[in-house]
CSV table of C-alpha atoms in Angstrom, one decimal:
chain,number,residue,atom,x,y,z
A,219,MET,CA,0.0,0.0,0.0
A,220,LYS,CA,1.1,3.5,-0.7
A,221,ARG,CA,2.1,5.1,2.6
A,222,LEU,CA,-0.5,7.0,4.5
A,223,ALA,CA,0.5,9.2,7.4
A,224,ARG,CA,3.3,7.8,9.5
A,225,VAL,CA,2.0,5.4,12.2
A,226,GLY,CA,3.4,4.7,15.6
A,227,LEU,CA,6.1,5.9,17.9
A,228,VAL,CA,9.6,6.0,16.5
A,229,PHE,CA,11.3,3.8,19.1
A,230,GLY,CA,13.9,6.4,19.3
A,231,VAL,CA,15.8,4.2,21.3
A,232,LEU,CA,17.1,3.8,19.4
A,233,ALA,CA,19.5,6.4,19.9
A,234,LEU,CA,21.4,3.6,21.4
A,235,GLY,CA,23.9,5.7,23.0
A,236,GLY,CA,21.3,7.9,24.7
A,237,THR,CA,20.6,8.1,28.4
A,238,VAL,CA,17.4,7.8,30.4
A,239,GLY,CA,16.4,10.7,32.6
A,240,CYS,CA,16.2,9.6,36.2
A,241,ALA,CA,15.5,10.9,39.7
A,242,GLU,CA,18.5,12.2,41.6
A,243,LYS,CA,18.5,9.1,43.9
A,244,GLU,CA,18.2,6.6,41.1
A,245,ASN,CA,17.7,3.0,41.9
A,246,GLU,CA,21.2,1.7,41.5
A,247,ALA,CA,20.2,-1.8,40.4
A,248,ALA,CA,17.9,-0.4,37.7
A,249,LYS,CA,20.7,1.8,36.5
A,250,GLN,CA,23.3,-1.0,36.3
A,251,HIS,CA,20.9,-3.4,34.4
A,252,ARG,CA,20.0,-0.6,32.1
A,253,ILE,CA,23.6,0.1,31.3
A,254,LYS,CA,24.2,-3.6,30.5
A,255,ALA,CA,21.1,-3.6,28.3
A,256,SER,CA,22.3,-0.6,26.4
A,257,ASN,CA,25.7,-2.3,25.8
A,258,HIS,CA,23.9,-5.3,24.4
A,259,MET,CA,21.8,-3.1,22.2
A,260,VAL,CA,24.9,-1.5,20.6
A,261,LYS,CA,26.1,-5.0,19.8
A,262,LYS,CA,22.6,-6.0,18.5
A,263,GLU,CA,22.4,-8.7,21.2
A,264,TYR,CA,18.6,-8.2,21.5
A,265,LYS,CA,17.8,-11.2,23.6
A,266,GLU,CA,20.4,-10.2,26.2
A,267,ALA,CA,19.2,-6.6,26.0
A,268,ALA,CA,15.6,-7.5,26.5
A,269,GLU,CA,16.5,-9.6,29.6
A,270,ALA,CA,18.6,-6.8,31.1
A,271,TYR,CA,15.9,-4.2,30.5
A,272,ALA,CA,13.4,-6.6,32.2
A,273,LEU,CA,15.7,-6.7,35.3
A,274,SER,CA,16.0,-2.9,35.2
A,275,LEU,CA,12.3,-2.5,35.1
A,276,GLN,CA,11.8,-5.0,37.8
A,277,ALA,CA,13.9,-2.8,40.0
A,278,ASP,CA,12.2,0.4,38.9
A,279,PRO,CA,9.1,0.1,36.6
A,280,LYS,CA,8.7,3.8,36.3
A,281,GLN,CA,11.1,4.1,33.4
A,282,GLU,CA,9.1,5.0,30.3
A,283,LYS,CA,12.0,5.1,27.9
A,284,VAL,CA,13.2,1.7,29.1
A,285,TRP,CA,9.8,0.2,28.3
A,286,GLU,CA,10.2,1.7,24.9
A,287,LYS,CA,13.7,0.2,24.4
A,288,LYS,CA,12.5,-3.2,25.7
A,289,ALA,CA,9.7,-3.1,23.1
A,290,PHE,CA,12.2,-2.4,20.4
A,291,ALA,CA,14.4,-5.3,21.5
A,292,HIS,CA,11.5,-7.7,21.4
A,293,LEU,CA,10.5,-6.5,17.9
A,294,GLU,CA,14.0,-7.2,16.6
A,295,LEU,CA,13.6,-10.7,18.0
A,296,GLY,CA,10.2,-11.1,16.3
A,297,GLU,CA,8.5,-11.4,19.7
A,298,ILE,CA,5.4,-9.4,18.8
A,299,ASP,CA,3.3,-10.1,21.9
A,300,LYS,CA,6.2,-9.2,24.3
A,301,ALA,CA,6.8,-6.0,22.4
A,302,SER,CA,3.1,-5.2,22.6
A,303,GLU,CA,3.1,-5.8,26.4
A,304,ALA,CA,5.9,-3.4,26.8
A,305,VAL,CA,4.2,-0.7,24.6
A,306,LEU,CA,1.0,-1.1,26.7
A,307,LYS,CA,3.0,-0.2,29.8
A,308,ILE,CA,3.9,3.1,28.1
A,309,LEU,CA,0.2,4.0,28.2
A,310,GLU,CA,0.6,4.4,32.0
A,311,PHE,CA,2.9,7.4,31.4
A,312,LYS,CA,0.7,9.2,28.9
A,313,THR,CA,-1.7,11.9,30.1
A,314,THR,CA,-3.2,13.5,27.0
A,315,PRO,CA,-5.6,11.9,24.5
A,316,ALA,CA,-3.2,12.6,21.7
A,317,GLU,CA,-0.4,10.8,23.4
A,318,LYS,CA,-2.6,7.8,24.2
A,319,ALA,CA,-3.9,7.6,20.7
A,320,GLU,CA,-0.3,7.6,19.4
A,321,VAL,CA,0.5,4.6,21.6
A,322,TYR,CA,-2.5,2.7,20.3
A,323,ARG,CA,-1.3,3.5,16.7
A,324,THR,CA,2.1,2.1,17.7
A,325,LEU,CA,0.5,-1.1,18.9
A,326,ALA,CA,-1.5,-1.4,15.7
A,327,SER,CA,1.5,-0.8,13.5
A,328,ILE,CA,3.4,-3.6,15.4
A,329,TYR,CA,0.6,-6.0,14.6
A,330,MET,CA,0.4,-4.8,11.0
A,331,LYS,CA,4.1,-5.6,10.6
A,332,GLY,CA,3.6,-9.0,12.3
A,333,GLY,CA,0.6,-9.9,10.1
A,334,THR,CA,-2.0,-10.1,12.8
A,335,LEU,CA,-4.6,-7.9,11.1
A,336,GLU,CA,-7.3,-8.5,13.7
A,337,ASP,CA,-5.2,-7.1,16.5
A,338,ALA,CA,-4.0,-4.2,14.3
A,339,GLU,CA,-7.6,-3.3,13.6
A,340,LYS,CA,-8.5,-3.5,17.3
A,341,TYR,CA,-5.8,-1.0,18.3
A,342,PHE,CA,-6.5,1.4,15.3
A,343,ASN,CA,-10.1,1.4,16.6
A,344,GLU,CA,-8.8,2.2,20.1
A,345,ALA,CA,-7.0,5.2,18.6
A,346,LEU,CA,-10.2,6.3,16.8
A,347,LYS,CA,-12.2,6.2,20.0
A,348,ILE,CA,-9.8,8.9,21.2
A,349,GLU,CA,-9.4,10.7,17.9
A,350,PRO,CA,-12.4,9.9,15.6
A,351,LYS,CA,-10.9,12.0,12.8
A,352,ASP,CA,-7.5,10.2,12.8
A,353,GLU,CA,-6.7,10.0,9.1
A,354,ALA,CA,-3.9,7.5,9.6
A,355,SER,CA,-6.0,5.0,11.6
A,356,LEU,CA,-8.9,5.2,9.1
A,357,GLY,CA,-6.6,4.7,6.2
A,358,TRP,CA,-4.9,1.7,7.7
A,359,ILE,CA,-8.2,0.1,8.6
A,360,ALA,CA,-9.2,0.6,5.0
A,361,GLU,CA,-5.9,-1.2,4.0
A,362,ILE,CA,-6.8,-4.1,6.4
A,363,TYR,CA,-10.1,-4.6,4.7
A,364,ALA,CA,-8.6,-4.2,1.2
A,365,GLN,CA,-6.2,-7.0,2.1
A,366,ARG,CA,-8.9,-9.2,3.4
A,367,GLY,CA,-11.0,-8.5,0.3
A,368,GLY,CA,-8.2,-9.6,-2.0
A,369,ALA,CA,-7.2,-6.2,-3.4
A,370,ARG,CA,-3.5,-6.8,-2.8
A,371,SER,CA,-3.1,-10.0,-4.7
A,372,MET,CA,-4.6,-10.9,-8.1
A,373,ALA,CA,-4.5,-14.6,-7.0
A,374,ALA,CA,-6.4,-14.0,-3.8
A,375,PRO,CA,-10.2,-14.7,-3.6
A,376,ILE,CA,-12.3,-11.6,-3.9
A,377,VAL,CA,-14.5,-10.9,-0.8
A,378,LYS,CA,-17.0,-8.2,-1.9
A,379,ALA,CA,-18.1,-7.3,1.7
A,380,ASP,CA,-14.6,-6.6,2.8
A,381,LEU,CA,-13.8,-4.5,-0.3
A,382,GLU,CA,-17.0,-2.5,0.3
A,383,LYS,CA,-15.8,-1.8,3.9
A,384,ALA,CA,-12.5,-0.7,2.5
A,385,LEU,CA,-14.2,1.8,0.2
A,386,ASN,CA,-16.2,3.2,3.2
A,387,TYR,CA,-13.0,3.8,5.2
A,388,TYR,CA,-11.3,5.4,2.2
A,389,ASP,CA,-14.2,7.7,1.8
A,390,GLN,CA,-13.8,8.8,5.5
A,391,VAL,CA,-10.2,9.6,4.8
A,392,ILE,CA,-11.1,11.6,1.7
A,393,ALA,CA,-13.7,13.5,3.7
A,394,LEU,CA,-10.9,14.6,6.0
A,395,ASN,CA,-8.3,15.1,3.3
A,396,PRO,CA,-9.7,15.6,-0.2
A,397,ASN,CA,-6.2,16.0,-1.5
A,398,SER,CA,-5.0,12.6,-0.4
A,399,ALA,CA,-3.6,11.3,-3.7
A,400,ASN,CA,-2.6,7.9,-2.2
A,401,THR,CA,-6.2,7.4,-0.9
A,402,TYR,CA,-7.6,7.8,-4.4
A,403,LEU,CA,-5.0,5.4,-5.8
A,404,ASN,CA,-5.8,2.8,-3.1
A,405,LYS,CA,-9.5,3.2,-3.6
A,406,ARG,CA,-9.1,2.8,-7.3
A,407,VAL,CA,-7.3,-0.6,-6.8
A,408,VAL,CA,-10.2,-1.8,-4.6
A,409,MET,CA,-12.7,-0.7,-7.3
A,410,GLY,CA,-10.8,-2.6,-9.9
A,411,ARG,CA,-11.2,-5.8,-7.9
A,412,LEU,CA,-14.9,-5.1,-7.4
A,413,MET,CA,-15.3,-4.7,-11.1
A,414,GLU,CA,-13.6,-8.1,-11.5
A,415,TYR,CA,-15.9,-9.6,-9.0
A,416,GLU,CA,-19.0,-8.4,-10.9
A,417,ARG,CA,-17.5,-9.6,-14.2
A,418,GLN,CA,-17.0,-13.1,-12.7
A,419,GLN,CA,-20.5,-13.2,-11.3
A,420,MET,CA,-21.9,-12.0,-14.7
A,421,GLU,CA,-20.0,-14.8,-16.5
A,422,MET,CA,-21.2,-17.4,-14.1
A,423,ALA,CA,-24.8,-16.2,-14.5
A,424,LYS,CA,-24.5,-16.3,-18.3
A,425,SER,CA,-23.0,-19.9,-18.1
A,426,GLU,CA,-25.9,-20.9,-15.9
A,427,ALA,CA,-28.4,-19.6,-18.6
A,428,VAL,CA,-26.6,-21.6,-21.3
A,429,GLU,CA,-26.4,-24.8,-19.3
A,430,ASN,CA,-30.2,-24.6,-18.5
A,431,ALA,CA,-31.3,-23.5,-21.9
A,432,LYS,CA,-34.3,-25.8,-21.8
A,433,ASP,CA,-35.7,-24.3,-18.6
A,434,PRO,CA,-37.1,-20.8,-19.4
A,435,LYS,CA,-37.5,-19.8,-15.8
A,436,ILE,CA,-33.8,-20.5,-14.9
A,437,VAL,CA,-32.7,-18.8,-18.0
A,438,GLU,CA,-34.7,-15.7,-17.2
A,439,GLU,CA,-33.5,-15.5,-13.6
A,440,ALA,CA,-29.8,-16.1,-14.7
A,441,ASN,CA,-30.0,-13.5,-17.4
A,442,ALA,CA,-31.5,-11.0,-14.9
A,443,ARG,CA,-28.6,-11.6,-12.5
A,444,ALA,CA,-26.1,-11.2,-15.4
A,445,ALA,CA,-27.7,-7.9,-16.3
A,446,GLU,CA,-27.6,-6.7,-12.7
A,447,HIS,CA,-23.9,-7.6,-12.4
A,448,LEU,CA,-23.2,-5.8,-15.7
A,449,LYS,CA,-24.9,-2.7,-14.4
A,450,GLN,CA,-22.9,-2.8,-11.2
A,451,MET,CA,-19.7,-3.4,-13.1
A,452,GLU,CA,-20.4,-0.3,-15.2
A,453,ALA,CA,-21.1,1.7,-12.1
A,454,TYR,CA,-17.7,0.8,-10.6
A,455,ASN,CA,-16.0,1.5,-13.9
A,456,SER,CA,-17.5,5.0,-13.9
A,457,GLN,CA,-16.2,5.5,-10.3
A,458,PHE,CA,-12.9,4.1,-11.3
A,459,ALA,CA,-12.5,6.8,-13.9
A,460,ASP,CA,-13.5,9.4,-11.4
A,461,MET,CA,-10.9,8.2,-9.0
A,462,THR,CA,-8.3,8.3,-11.7
A,463,LYS,CA,-9.1,12.0,-12.3
A,464,LYS,CA,-9.2,12.9,-8.6
A,465,PHE,CA,-5.8,11.1,-8.2
A,466,SER,CA,-4.4,13.2,-10.9
A,467,ASP,CA,-5.9,16.4,-9.5
A,468,ALA,CA,-4.6,15.7,-6.0
A,469,GLN,CA,-1.1,15.1,-7.4
A,470,LYS,CA,-1.2,18.4,-9.2
A,471,ALA,CA,-2.4,20.2,-6.0
A,472,ALA,CA,0.4,18.6,-4.0
A,473,LYS,CA,3.0,19.7,-6.5
A,474,ALA,CA,1.6,23.3,-6.6
A,475,GLN,CA,1.6,23.4,-2.8
A,476,ALA,CA,5.2,22.2,-2.7
A,477,ALA,CA,6.2,24.8,-5.2
A,478,ASP,CA,4.5,27.6,-3.2
A,479,GLN,CA,6.5,26.5,-0.1
A,480,LYS,CA,9.8,26.9,-1.8
């Protein structure tokens, strides 16, 4: 999918040589384990780093940046659930709705990367509960349904209901940002698959009519379905052309805006 807005925290961490702000009388055990963990991170020894961060947090769980670093180490190890557990702890340090929504987007992006679309959708929806007009979350939920509907692989089965849900979410993004060129492009891909679905259904209905040529009732019903699928296919084709134009217009608007800012 063409990139939407950036999702999730940058586990900045990832300034590996960075330090963590602490109280004047810092827990010495927490500090020592954290230093060991940082040394492991520099060497990309993520398993050892995660273990050392866990010990540091056991001594002092009120280290937001350490939870963040621990999450990153687990991600590098492919331990999605453990990374998510660490990110959830970061929520306890956030006070504003915007900060909390950003953490939920981070969780969702972790699951998008790990391929667990159900969990990704869940956390994007948590972000939307806090920020209903969150363009990034709406766009990524659209992508989830596009994938489920078979829009990202020509070999995948087409699931019309999921593709229609994807269109609905893309429309919500467009309502917020009419100049989102990528959204028009993504929506056009989904419409292309919906056109293919209607074409397939039309051909099946025509074949049924031919195979039952001696039964006028079946022929009539099959031809009626074929005509309805053709009508829907033509409607999607018209919308596809409209999305192509809007995509082009949005690109031109973006170029003009970029030129004005120079």
